PDB file of C-alpha atoms in Angstrom:
ATOM      1  CA  MET Y 756      89.722 100.239  99.787  1.00 42.00           C
ATOM      2  CA  LYS Y 757      88.505 101.091  96.350  1.00 47.00           C
ATOM      3  CA  THR Y 758      85.182  99.350  95.864  1.00 46.00           C
ATOM      4  CA  GLU Y 759      83.776 101.252  92.867  1.00 49.00           C
ATOM      5  CA  LEU Y 760      86.443 101.059  90.128  1.00 48.00           C
ATOM      6  CA  ILE Y 761      84.663 100.452  86.781  1.00 55.00           C
ATOM      7  CA  HIS Y 762      81.171 101.512  85.918  1.00 58.00           C
ATOM      8  CA  HIS Y 763      80.292 101.865  89.588  1.00 67.00           C
ATOM      9  CA  GLN Y 764      80.708  98.092  90.070  1.00 77.00           C
ATOM     10  CA  THR Y 765      80.875  96.978  93.734  1.00 82.00           C
ATOM     11  CA  TYR Y 766      83.459  94.263  94.428  1.00 81.00           C
ATOM     12  CA  GLN Y 767      82.938  91.835  97.283  1.00 87.00           C
ATOM     13  CA  THR Y 768      86.608  91.231  98.280  1.00 90.00           C
ATOM     14  CA  ARG Y 769      89.814  93.067  98.300  1.00 90.00           C
ATOM     15  CA  ALA Y 770      91.331  90.331  96.067  1.00 92.00           C
ATOM     16  CA  GLU Y 771      88.618  90.908  93.547  1.00 88.00           C
ATOM     17  CA  THR Y 772      89.262  94.694  93.621  1.00 85.00           C
ATOM     18  CA  ARG Y 773      92.988  94.196  93.243  1.00 87.00           C
ATOM     19  CA  GLN Y 774      92.508  91.905  90.229  1.00 87.00           C
ATOM     20  CA  VAL Y 775      90.319  94.396  88.399  1.00 82.00           C
ATOM     21  CA  GLU Y 776      92.702  97.190  89.287  1.00 82.00           C
ATOM     22  CA  TYR Y 777      95.687  95.249  87.965  1.00 82.00           C
ATOM     23  CA  ILE Y 778      93.908  94.550  84.758  1.00 79.00           C
ATOM     24  CA  GLU Y 779      92.817  98.201  84.260  1.00 76.00           C
ATOM     25  CA  VAL Y 780      95.955  99.916  85.452  1.00 75.00           C
ATOM     26  CA  PHE Y 781      98.847  97.656  84.329  1.00 75.00           C
ATOM     27  CA  TYR Y 782      97.656  95.149  81.861  1.00 74.00           C
ATOM     28  CA  ASN Y 783      95.482  97.409  79.681  1.00 72.00           C
ATOM     29  CA  ARG Y 784      97.584 100.568  79.917  1.00 75.00           C
ATOM     30  CA  GLU Y 785     101.134  99.441  80.208  1.00 75.00           C
ATOM     31  CA  ARG Y 786     101.289  96.054  78.475  1.00 80.00           C
ATOM     32  CA  LEU Y 787     102.763  96.031  75.010  1.00 81.00           C
ATOM     33  CA  HIS Y 788     100.144  95.193  72.355  1.00 81.00           C
ATOM     34  CA  SER Y 789     100.943  93.663  68.966  1.00 88.00           C
ATOM     35  CA  ALA Y 790      98.070  95.610  67.412  1.00 85.00           C
ATOM     36  CA  ASN Y 791      99.935  98.848  68.457  1.00 85.00           C
ATOM     37  CA  GLY Y 792     103.158  97.814  66.975  1.00 90.00           C
ATOM     38  CA  TYR Y 793     104.268  96.453  70.312  1.00 91.00           C
ATOM     39  CA  LEU Y 794     103.856  99.823  71.978  1.00 88.00           C
ATOM     40  CA  SER Y 795     101.965 100.292  75.177  1.00 85.00           C
ATOM     41  CA  PRO Y 796      98.543 101.876  74.778  1.00 83.00           C
ATOM     42  CA  ILE Y 797      99.912 105.065  76.474  1.00 82.00           C
ATOM     43  CA  ASP Y 798     102.971 105.233  74.139  1.00 88.00           C
ATOM     44  CA  TYR Y 799     100.745 104.546  71.072  1.00 88.00           C
ATOM     45  CA  GLU Y 800      98.337 107.326  72.053  1.00 86.00           C
ATOM     46  CA  LEU Y 801     101.224 109.816  72.585  1.00 89.00           C
ATOM     47  CA  GLN Y 802     102.843 108.854  69.310  1.00 90.00           C
ATOM     48  CA  HIS Y 803      99.608 109.553  67.391  1.00 87.00           C
ATOM     49  CA  LYS Y 804      98.823 112.804  69.201  1.00 89.00           C
ATOM     50  CA  ALA Y 805     102.312 114.062  68.134  1.00 84.00           C
ATOM     51  CA  ALA Y 806     101.769 113.201  64.559  1.00 74.00           C
TER      52      ALA Y 806
END
């Protein structure tokens, strides 16, 4: 089980670890954001690197 995911934070339960992992991996990296023109953060970053 990953117990140190963000800033060496230790999580007490697997459920807590899964929640944080979901937020960091899916929600923040794959979710479409209106501030990015409804692109995922990854797509936004790739688009601007290519420009």
